[in-house]
Structure formats: C-alpha cells, structure tokens
Short mmCIF file of C-alpha atoms and ligand atoms in Angstrom, two decimals:
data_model
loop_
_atom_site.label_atom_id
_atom_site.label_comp_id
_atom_site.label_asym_id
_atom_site.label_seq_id
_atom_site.Cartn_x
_atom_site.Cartn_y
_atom_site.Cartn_z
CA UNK V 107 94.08 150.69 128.80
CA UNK V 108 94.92 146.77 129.67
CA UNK V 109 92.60 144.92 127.64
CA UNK V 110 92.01 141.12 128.09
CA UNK V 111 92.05 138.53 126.54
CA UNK V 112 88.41 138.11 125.76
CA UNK V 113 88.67 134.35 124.76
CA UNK V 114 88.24 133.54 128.32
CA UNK V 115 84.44 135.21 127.54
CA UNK V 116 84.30 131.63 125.56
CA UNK V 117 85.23 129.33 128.22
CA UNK V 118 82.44 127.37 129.74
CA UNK V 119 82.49 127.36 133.29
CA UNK V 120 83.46 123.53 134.66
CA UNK V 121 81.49 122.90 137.86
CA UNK V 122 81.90 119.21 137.28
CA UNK V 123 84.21 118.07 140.18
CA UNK V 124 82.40 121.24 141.96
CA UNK V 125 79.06 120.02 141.68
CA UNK V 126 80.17 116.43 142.57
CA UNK V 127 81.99 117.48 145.83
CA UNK V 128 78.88 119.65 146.44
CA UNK V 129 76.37 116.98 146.55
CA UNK V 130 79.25 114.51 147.85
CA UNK V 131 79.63 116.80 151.09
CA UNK V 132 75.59 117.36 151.55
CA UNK V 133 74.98 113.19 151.17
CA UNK V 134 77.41 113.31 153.93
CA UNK V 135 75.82 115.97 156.38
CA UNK V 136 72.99 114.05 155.93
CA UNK V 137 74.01 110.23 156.25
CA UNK V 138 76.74 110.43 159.02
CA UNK V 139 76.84 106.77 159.28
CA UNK V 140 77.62 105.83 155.57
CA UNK V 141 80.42 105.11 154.69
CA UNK V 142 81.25 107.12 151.01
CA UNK V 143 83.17 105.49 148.47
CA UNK V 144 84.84 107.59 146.20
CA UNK V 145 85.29 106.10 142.72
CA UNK V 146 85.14 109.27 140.76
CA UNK V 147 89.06 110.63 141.24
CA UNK V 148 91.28 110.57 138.34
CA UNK V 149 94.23 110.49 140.35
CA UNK V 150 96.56 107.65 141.98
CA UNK V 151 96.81 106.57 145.38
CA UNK V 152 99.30 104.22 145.47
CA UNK V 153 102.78 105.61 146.92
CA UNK V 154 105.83 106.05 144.60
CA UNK V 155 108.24 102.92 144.02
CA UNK V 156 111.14 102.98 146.43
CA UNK V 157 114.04 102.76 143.94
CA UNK V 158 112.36 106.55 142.88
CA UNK V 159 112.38 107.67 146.61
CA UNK V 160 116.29 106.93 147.32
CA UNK V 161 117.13 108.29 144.03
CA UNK V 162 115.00 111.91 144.94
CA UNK V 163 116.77 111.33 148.37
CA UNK V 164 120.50 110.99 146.99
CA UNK V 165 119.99 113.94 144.93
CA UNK V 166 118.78 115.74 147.61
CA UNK V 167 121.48 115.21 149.52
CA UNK V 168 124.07 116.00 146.53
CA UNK V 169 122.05 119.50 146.36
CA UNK V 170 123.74 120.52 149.83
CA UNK V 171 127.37 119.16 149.19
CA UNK V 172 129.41 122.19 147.22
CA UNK V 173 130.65 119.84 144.24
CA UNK V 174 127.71 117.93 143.73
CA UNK V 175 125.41 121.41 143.87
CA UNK V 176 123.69 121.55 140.26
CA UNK V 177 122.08 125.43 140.14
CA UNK V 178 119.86 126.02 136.38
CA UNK V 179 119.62 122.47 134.40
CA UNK V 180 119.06 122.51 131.03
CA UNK V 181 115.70 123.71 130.21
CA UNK V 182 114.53 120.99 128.17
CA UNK V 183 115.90 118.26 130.31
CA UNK V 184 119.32 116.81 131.76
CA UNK V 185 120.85 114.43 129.21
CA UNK V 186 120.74 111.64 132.19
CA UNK V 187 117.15 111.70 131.66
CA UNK V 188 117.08 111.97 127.98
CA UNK V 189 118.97 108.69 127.48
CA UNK V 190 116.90 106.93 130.43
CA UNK V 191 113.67 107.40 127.82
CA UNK V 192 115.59 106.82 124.57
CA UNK V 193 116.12 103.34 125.73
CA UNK V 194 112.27 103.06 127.51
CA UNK V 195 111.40 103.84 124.28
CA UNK V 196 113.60 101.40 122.48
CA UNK V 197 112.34 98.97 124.48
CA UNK V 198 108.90 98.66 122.24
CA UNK V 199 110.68 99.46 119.01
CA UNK V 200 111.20 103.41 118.73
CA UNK V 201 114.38 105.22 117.83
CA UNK V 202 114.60 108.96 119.31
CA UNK V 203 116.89 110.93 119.34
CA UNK V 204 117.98 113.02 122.78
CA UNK V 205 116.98 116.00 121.23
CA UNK V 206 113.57 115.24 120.77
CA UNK V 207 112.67 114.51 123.85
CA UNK V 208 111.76 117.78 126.00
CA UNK V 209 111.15 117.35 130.23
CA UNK V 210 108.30 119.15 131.44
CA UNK V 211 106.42 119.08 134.98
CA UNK V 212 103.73 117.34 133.38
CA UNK V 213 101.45 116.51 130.25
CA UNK V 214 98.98 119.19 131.45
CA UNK V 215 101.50 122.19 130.76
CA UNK V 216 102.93 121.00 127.94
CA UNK V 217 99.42 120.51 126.62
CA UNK V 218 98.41 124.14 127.05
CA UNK V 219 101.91 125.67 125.81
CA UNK V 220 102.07 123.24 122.77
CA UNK V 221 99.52 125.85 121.32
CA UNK V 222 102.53 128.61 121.17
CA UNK V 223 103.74 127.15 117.89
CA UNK V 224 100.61 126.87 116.14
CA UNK V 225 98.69 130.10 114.56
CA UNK V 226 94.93 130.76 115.61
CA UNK V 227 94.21 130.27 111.91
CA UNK V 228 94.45 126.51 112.72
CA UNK V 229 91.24 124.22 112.62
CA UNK V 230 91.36 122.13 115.66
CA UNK V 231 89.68 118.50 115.63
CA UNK V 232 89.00 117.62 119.17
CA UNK V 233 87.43 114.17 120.25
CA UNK V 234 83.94 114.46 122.04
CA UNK V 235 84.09 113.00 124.78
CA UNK V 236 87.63 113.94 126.10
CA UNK V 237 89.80 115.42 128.86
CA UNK V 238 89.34 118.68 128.84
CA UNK V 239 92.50 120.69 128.69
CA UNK V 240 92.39 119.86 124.83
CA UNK V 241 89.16 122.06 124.54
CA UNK V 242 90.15 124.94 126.97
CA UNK V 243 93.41 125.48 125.97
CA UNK V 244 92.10 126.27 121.93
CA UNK V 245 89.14 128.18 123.32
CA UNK V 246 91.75 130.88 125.32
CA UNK V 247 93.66 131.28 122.14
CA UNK V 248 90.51 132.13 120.30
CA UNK V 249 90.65 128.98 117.73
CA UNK V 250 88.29 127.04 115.47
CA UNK V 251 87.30 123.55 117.10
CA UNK V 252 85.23 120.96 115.17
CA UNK V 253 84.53 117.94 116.80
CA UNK V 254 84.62 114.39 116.45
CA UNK V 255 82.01 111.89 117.88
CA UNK V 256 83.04 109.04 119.96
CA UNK V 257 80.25 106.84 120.35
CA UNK V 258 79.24 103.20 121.15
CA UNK V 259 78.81 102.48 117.32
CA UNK V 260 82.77 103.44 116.78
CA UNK V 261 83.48 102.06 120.29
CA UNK V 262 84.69 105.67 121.08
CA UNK V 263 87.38 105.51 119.02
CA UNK V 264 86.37 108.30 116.25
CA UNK V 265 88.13 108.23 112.99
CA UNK V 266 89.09 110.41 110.58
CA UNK V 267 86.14 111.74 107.75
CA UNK V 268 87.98 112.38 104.33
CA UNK V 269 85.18 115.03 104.55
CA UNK V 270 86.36 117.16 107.19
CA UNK V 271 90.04 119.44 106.96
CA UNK V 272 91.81 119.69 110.09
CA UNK V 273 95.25 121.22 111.02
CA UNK V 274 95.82 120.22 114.47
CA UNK V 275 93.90 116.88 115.65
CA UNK V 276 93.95 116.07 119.20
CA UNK V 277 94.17 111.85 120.16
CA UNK V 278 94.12 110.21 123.65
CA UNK V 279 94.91 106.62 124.03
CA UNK V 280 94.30 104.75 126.13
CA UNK V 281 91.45 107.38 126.50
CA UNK V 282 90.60 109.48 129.33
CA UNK V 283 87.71 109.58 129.74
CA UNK V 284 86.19 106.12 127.83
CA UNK V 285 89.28 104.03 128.42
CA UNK V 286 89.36 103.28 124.54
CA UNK V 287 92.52 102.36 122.51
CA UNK V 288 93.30 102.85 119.00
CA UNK V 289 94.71 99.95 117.37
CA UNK V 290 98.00 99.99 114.98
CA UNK V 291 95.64 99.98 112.17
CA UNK V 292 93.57 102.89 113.30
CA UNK V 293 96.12 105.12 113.47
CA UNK V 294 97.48 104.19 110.70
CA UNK V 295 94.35 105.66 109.15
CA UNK V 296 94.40 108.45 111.20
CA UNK V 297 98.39 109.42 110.23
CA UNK V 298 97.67 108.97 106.37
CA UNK V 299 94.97 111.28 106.91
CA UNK V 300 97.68 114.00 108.70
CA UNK V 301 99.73 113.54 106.41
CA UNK V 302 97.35 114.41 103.26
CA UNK V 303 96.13 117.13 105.30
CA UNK V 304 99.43 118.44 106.24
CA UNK V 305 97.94 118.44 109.92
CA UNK V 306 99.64 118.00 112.70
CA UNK V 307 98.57 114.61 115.67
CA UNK V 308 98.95 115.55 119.45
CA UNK V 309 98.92 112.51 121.17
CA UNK V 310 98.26 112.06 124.44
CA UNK V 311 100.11 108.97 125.54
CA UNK V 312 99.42 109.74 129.30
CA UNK V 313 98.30 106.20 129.85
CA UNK V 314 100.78 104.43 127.84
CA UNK V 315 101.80 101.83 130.52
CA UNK V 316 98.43 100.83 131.28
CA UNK V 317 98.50 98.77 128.01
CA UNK V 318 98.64 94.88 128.14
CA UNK V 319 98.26 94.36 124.12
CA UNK V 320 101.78 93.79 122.97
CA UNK V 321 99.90 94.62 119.07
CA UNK V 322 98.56 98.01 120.93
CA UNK V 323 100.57 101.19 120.24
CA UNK V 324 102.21 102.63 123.51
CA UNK V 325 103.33 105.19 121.52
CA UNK V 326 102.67 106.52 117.71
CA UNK V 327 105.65 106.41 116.75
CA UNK V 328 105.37 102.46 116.11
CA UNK V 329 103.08 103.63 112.71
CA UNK V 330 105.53 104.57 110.11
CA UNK V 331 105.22 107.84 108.92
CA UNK V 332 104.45 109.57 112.17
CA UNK V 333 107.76 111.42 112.48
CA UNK V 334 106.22 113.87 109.96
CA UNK V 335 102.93 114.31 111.19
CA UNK V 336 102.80 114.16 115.29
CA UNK V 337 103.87 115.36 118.71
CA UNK V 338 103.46 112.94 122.11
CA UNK V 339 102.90 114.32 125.20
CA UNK V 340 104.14 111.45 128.12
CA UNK V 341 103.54 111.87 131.82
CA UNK V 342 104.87 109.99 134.72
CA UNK V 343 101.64 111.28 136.78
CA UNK V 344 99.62 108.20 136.24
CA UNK V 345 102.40 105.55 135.21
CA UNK V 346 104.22 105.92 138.11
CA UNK V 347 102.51 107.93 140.54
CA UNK V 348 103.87 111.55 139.83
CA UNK V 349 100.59 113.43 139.66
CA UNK V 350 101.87 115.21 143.01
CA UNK V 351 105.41 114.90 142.39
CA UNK V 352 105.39 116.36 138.59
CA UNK V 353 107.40 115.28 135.90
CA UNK V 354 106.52 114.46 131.90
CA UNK V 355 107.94 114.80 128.50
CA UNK V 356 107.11 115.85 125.19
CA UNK V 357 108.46 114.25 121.73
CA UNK V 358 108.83 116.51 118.45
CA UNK V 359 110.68 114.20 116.20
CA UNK V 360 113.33 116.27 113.79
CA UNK V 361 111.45 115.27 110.54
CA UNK V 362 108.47 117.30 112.00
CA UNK V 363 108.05 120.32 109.71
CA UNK V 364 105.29 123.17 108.91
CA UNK V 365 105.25 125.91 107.29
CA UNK V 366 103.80 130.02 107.87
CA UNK V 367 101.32 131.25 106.23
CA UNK V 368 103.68 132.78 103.86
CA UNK V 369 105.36 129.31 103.27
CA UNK V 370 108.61 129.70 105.05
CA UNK V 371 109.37 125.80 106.28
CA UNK V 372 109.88 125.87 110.17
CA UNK V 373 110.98 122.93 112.39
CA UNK V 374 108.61 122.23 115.18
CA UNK V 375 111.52 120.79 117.26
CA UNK V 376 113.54 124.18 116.92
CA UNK V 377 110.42 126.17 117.67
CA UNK V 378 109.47 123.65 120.98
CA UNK V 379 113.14 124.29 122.13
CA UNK V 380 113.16 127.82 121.61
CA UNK V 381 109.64 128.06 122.98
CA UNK V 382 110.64 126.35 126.45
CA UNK V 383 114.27 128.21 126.63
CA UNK V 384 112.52 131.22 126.81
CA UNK V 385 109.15 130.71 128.92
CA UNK V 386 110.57 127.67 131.07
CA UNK V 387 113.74 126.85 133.20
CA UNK V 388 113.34 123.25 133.59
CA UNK V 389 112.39 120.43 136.16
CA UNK V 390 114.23 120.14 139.55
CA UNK V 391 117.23 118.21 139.54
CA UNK V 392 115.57 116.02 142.34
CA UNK V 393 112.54 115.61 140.16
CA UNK V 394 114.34 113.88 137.12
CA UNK V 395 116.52 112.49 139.01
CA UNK V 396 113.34 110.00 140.53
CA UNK V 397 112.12 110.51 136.86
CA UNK V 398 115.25 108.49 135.17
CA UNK V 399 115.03 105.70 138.21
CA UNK V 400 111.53 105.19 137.06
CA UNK V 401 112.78 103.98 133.82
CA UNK V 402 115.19 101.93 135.57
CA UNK V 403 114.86 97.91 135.26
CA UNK V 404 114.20 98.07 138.87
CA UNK V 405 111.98 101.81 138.67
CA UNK V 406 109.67 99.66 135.22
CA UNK V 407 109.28 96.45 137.51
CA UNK V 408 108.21 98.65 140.70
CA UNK V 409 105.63 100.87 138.87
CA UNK V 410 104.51 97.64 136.58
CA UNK V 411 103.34 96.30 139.85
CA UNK V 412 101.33 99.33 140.75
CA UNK V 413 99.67 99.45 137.67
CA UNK V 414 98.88 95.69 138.01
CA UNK V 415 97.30 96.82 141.38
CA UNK V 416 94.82 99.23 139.01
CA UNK V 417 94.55 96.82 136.61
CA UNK V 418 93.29 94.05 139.41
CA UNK V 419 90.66 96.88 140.92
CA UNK V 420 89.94 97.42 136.68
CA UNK V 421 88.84 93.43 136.60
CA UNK V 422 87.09 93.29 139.78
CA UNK V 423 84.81 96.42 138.86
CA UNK V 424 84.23 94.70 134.93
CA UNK V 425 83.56 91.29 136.66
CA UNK V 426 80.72 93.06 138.24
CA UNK V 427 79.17 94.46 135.70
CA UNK V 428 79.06 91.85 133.37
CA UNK V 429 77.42 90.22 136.26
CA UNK V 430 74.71 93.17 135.85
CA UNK V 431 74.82 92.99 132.11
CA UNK V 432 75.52 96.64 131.97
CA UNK V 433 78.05 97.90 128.80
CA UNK V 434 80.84 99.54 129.70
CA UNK V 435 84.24 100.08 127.47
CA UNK V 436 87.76 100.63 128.58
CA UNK V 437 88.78 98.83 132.13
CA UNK V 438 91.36 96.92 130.03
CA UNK V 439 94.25 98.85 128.77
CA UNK V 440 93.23 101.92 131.09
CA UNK V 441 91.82 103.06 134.53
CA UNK V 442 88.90 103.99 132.98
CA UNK V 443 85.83 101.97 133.19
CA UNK V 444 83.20 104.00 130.92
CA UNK V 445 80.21 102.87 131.29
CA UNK V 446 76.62 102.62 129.85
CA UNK V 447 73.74 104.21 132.78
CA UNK V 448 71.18 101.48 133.41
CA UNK V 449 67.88 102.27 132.57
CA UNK V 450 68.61 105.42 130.19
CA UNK V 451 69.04 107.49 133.07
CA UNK V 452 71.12 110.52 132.37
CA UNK V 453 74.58 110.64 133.61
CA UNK V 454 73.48 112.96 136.17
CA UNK V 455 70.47 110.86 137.06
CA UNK V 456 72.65 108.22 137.87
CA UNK V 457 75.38 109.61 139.94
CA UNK V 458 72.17 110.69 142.41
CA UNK V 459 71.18 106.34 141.91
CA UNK V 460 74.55 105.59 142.91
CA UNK V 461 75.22 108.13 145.38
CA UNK V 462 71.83 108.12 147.25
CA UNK V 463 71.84 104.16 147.07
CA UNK V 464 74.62 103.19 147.43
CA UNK V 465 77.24 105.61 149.06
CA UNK V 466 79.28 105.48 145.72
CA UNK V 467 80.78 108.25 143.86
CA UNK V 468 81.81 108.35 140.52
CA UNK V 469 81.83 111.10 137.36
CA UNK V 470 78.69 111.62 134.70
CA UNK V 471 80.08 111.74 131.34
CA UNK V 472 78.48 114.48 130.55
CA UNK V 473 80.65 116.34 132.14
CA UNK V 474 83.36 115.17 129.65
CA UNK V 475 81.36 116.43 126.10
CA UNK V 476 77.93 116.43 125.17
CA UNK V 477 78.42 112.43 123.62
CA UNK V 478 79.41 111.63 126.69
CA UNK V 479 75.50 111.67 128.21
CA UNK V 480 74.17 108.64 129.23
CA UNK V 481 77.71 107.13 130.07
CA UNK V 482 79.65 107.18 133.39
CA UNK V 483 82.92 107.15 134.34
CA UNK V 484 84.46 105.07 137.46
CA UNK V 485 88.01 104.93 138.31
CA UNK V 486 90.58 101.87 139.37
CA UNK V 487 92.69 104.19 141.24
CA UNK V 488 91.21 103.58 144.92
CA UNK V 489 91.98 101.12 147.46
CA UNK V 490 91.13 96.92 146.66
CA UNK V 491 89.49 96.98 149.71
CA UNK V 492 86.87 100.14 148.64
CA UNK V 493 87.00 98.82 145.24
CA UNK V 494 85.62 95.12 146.14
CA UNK V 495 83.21 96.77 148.88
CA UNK V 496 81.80 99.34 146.40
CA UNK V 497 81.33 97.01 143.50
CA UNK V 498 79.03 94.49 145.89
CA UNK V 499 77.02 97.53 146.83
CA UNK V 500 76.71 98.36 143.14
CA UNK V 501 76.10 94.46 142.04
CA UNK V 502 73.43 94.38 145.02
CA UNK V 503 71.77 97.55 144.35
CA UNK V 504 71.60 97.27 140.46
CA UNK V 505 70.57 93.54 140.45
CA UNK V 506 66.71 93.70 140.76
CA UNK V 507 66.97 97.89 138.93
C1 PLP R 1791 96.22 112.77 133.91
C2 PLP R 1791 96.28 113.12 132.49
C3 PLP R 1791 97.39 113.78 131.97
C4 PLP R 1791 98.60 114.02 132.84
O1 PLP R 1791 98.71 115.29 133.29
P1 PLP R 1791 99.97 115.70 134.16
O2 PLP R 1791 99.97 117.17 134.02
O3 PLP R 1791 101.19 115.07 133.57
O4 PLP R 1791 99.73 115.24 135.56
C5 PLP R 1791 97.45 114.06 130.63
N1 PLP R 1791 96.45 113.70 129.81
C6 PLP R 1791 95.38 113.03 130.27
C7 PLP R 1791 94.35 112.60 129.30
C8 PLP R 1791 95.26 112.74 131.62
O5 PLP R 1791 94.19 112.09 132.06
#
C-alpha cells in the first residue's frame, strides 16, 4: 500500500489570495461602475529591459542554427552566467567563487529543495510575519518550527534570543511582507549567534536591489564570518522583472560545513551540487542568457530604472500616509508598504474599509502570521497612474475616519 506523506495533514489551508479575489470579484458584480484598484499583488508589472529581450532573442535564434545549438547545460548554471554574478557581486564588496553560485528558475524552488540537505531533526526558526514558503516547506517535511516575533517594538526586524537553540533560521531582507531591513550590525548579531549555535542562515535576498542604503547589506556576505554559517537565495523575479520569465540563484560558499548526526563533516556546497545534478537539469539556455544581460552595465542601469519606477509609486503611497498620520514600515528599501490599520480594525476589517470605500485592494497581514494582525500590506508594483489615483481615494476616505 502507497502511503502518503501525512505532513501535508499539517499544512494549513491558504485561502488568502482566494478569499481576496472572492470578495474582489463579488464588490465587482455589485459596483459595475467602480473602478477597482488593485494594490494587493506581489508581482511586477513593468516589462523586461530591452538589452534582456535581444539577448533571449539572439539565443533563440542560435538554438535553430546547427553550431550554435546548445542541448543539456550544466545543471547548476552555464559558466557565462556564473562570472556575470561574480562580478554583480563584486560590485558591493563580495568575493565568490563560480562554484558557489547555483542557477535555479527561481528563489521559490530553491527555497523548498534547500530542505533536501538538512535532517527533520533540525529546529527551524521562522520569522512571524513572513512569506510563506519558509513555513510550508518545513511543515511537508514534518519539522520542528519555533517562531520569532516581528513586531512594531523591534520594527519587525526580530533578533536572535541567546535563550532559544535553532539549527536552521530563516531571514528575509528587505522583508516580504513588512518591507523591513536588517542593518550590518543586526546581522552581525544574528551570524555570531549561527555560528555559536552551529546553525545554519537562509537568506532571502529576493529584494536585494530595492536597497538605496549604501551601509544596508544587499547581501550577507558583507558580515564577516558568514561563509560558515549561511546560504542566499537571489531571484531576478522582482529585480528585474522575471517572476514570469524564471530565473534565480543560490550561494553555498565552500567554507560552509555541517556535520551528521554521527559527526561525519559534510560540505553543503558538494551536497547542493549533488542535490541539483540529480533532481534538476538546469535553466534554458535562453533564460540565462537574458539572466547574464541583466547584470550587464547596460541590463543594472535598465532594471535600476524600473525599480526607481517602484520606488517613486513607494514615496507617493508613504507621502500619503504620513499625511493621514497612519504608521506604516518598509516603502523604503522594498515594495512593501506595511502598514498599521486605522482605528484597531483587524486586518480583515480593513480590507472590507478599503475595499467597500474606496475600490482599493490590498492584503491583511494576517494572512502573513498571526503578528501580522492589525497590519496591512500594499504593494508599489502597479501603474503611477493607479498608484496616485488610489492613494487620493485612500487620503480622502481616511481623512475625517
Ligand atoms: C517573490 C519572492 C521570492 C522570489 O520567488 P521566485 O520563485 O524567484 O519568483 C522569494 N522570496 C520572497 C520573500 C519573495 O517575495
């Protein structure tokens, strides 16, 4: 008899974007004439930069000439690639190596298959509130997950409790939800704290570009020590539009190394490769092909500007609620604006406010960890022209709340 794997039993059912687009679709039967703006998606809309389109296009059209076919690449990456981030990350002071960088079709994936190298005996310290995957992905293999509390008092940016053991500790920054960013010195604190624990960091860098602060890690590899002690997961999805064109990496530095429960010293690097020779046959040529022009001179100047296009809808949506006096966090060094519902309304509460008031739709925290109650979440990823028009709806409609 097949038996299953009765994890899944554990998995709480998500009917967060299905309850939104349920009461997004029935606002709509019922108001034909408003217009609905949707502020709630957590994914871009601005097209991909043009130097990333004719390099996708010249590979495709090397993929029908006999000498320039290319048939199975490399599973963790072409080389081509490999340098093109070697010197991105060079560029704000961090030596890799080729082999330590691995190509995946995105940060998702490698999130979920990163669990393949560590047992189910691990402890797992996941950030409350947080994307998602982190939490799912443990609960399938059956794991122990504490939690962390991000909170207005620790501006969502939890740290670590000499207190509390951990063996695998999840981090996102610039956050996703809250839009939070952990300072050089925080993780400093939080890498000393691996490293005592013999725990391993997986840092989710998905937002790296969106930081303006020089003195703010885009990567933790900038805090000495981190070689030994942590694993970042990169995407292209949000930094330069790839979320439907898929493409990201993962770096296991060399120096990383664990050991069995027996004691026998493995090298996460060796285990990663083998892991992704055997379940994975690599990213289309095409793909990484657009992938290395993104990290051209031209590819970082033509996705800098989209971001600044975000970043511009970020400072038009804070602008109005400072108007409002309302708290929010994030909006600088992220998409993310996260903030505080007026009047104490529940997260919930206020997505029917906003909705029923003012044809806008965002995401309740809640829906994101029970800390994350109370908050909200809007995103900078629509148009200017929705994003101005929404946030005068919002500015009018909130003013005399
Ligand atoms: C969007 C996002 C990712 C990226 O996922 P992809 O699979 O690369 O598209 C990773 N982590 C977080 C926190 C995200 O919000």
């Amino acid at each position: 008899m097949a038996l299953v794997n009765e994890n899944y039993c554990n998995l709480k059912e998500s009917y967060l974007f299905a309850d939104i687009a349920k009461k997004v679709s029935a606002y709509a039967k019922e108001h034909p004439e408003k217009k609905i703006i949707r502020l709630g998606i957590g994914d871009v809309t601005r097209p991909l930069a043009a130097c990333v389109v004719k390099a996708m296009e010249k590979a495709v059209a090397e993929m029908g000439v006999q000498d320039t076919f290319r048939g199975y690449g490399p599973e963790q990456g072409y080389g081509f690639l490999h340098d093109a981030i070697v010197k991105y990350y060079a560029s704000f002071g961090v030596a890799l190596e080729s082999n330590e960088i691995f190509i995946s079709d995105g940060a998702k994936s490698d999130c979920g298959n990163i669990t393949d190298i560590f047992s189910n005996a691990n402890t797992i310290l996941i950030p409350d509130p947080v994307y998602p995957v982190y939490l799912d992905t443990n609960v399938m293999c059956g794991r122990k997950i504490i939690y962390m509390e991000g909170k207005p008092e620790n501006n969502f940016l939890p740290m670590p409790d000499e207190n509390v053991h951990a063996d695998v500790i999840y981090l996102c920054s610039p956050n996703n939800p809250t839009g939070a960013v952990y300072t050089k010195e925080q993780l400093e604190k939080w890498v000393a704290y691996a490293l005592k624990n013999d725990a391993v960091i997986l840092y989710d860098a998905a937002y790296e570009a969106f930081v303006v602060d020089p003195a703010i890690p885009r990567s933790i590899f900038t805090v000495e020590g981190a070689k030994k002690c942590a694993i970042e997961l990169c995407s292209l999805s949000k930094t330069a539009g790839f979320t439907g064109t898929r493409c990201g990496y993962t770096v296991v530095p060399q120096a990383l190394v664990r050991k069995t429960a027996a004691g026998q010293e493995m090298s996460l690097n060796k285990m990663w490769l083998r892991r992704q020779t055997t379940k994975f046959n690599g990213v289309p040529y095409i793909i990484q092909r657009g992938a290395e022009a993104v990290f051209s001179e031209e590819g970082i100047a033509q996705c800098r500007a989209n971001i600044a296009y975000y970043q511009e809808n970020a400072r038009i949506m804070m602008a109005g609620f400072d108007k409002l006096g309302i708290k929010y966090f994030g909006g600088v060094h992220s998409p993310y604006i996260w903030l505080q519902c007026p009047q104490g309304m529940t997260s919930w509460e206020f997505f029917d406010y906003l909705l029923e008031n003012m044809a806008v739709v965002g995401t309740p925290g809640a829906g994101f960890g029970t800390m994350g109650e109370g908050y909200f979440r809007l995103t900078a990823f629509g148009s200017r022209e929705n994003t101005i028009e929404a946030m005068d709806r919002i500015v009018a409609g909130l003013k005399n709340l």
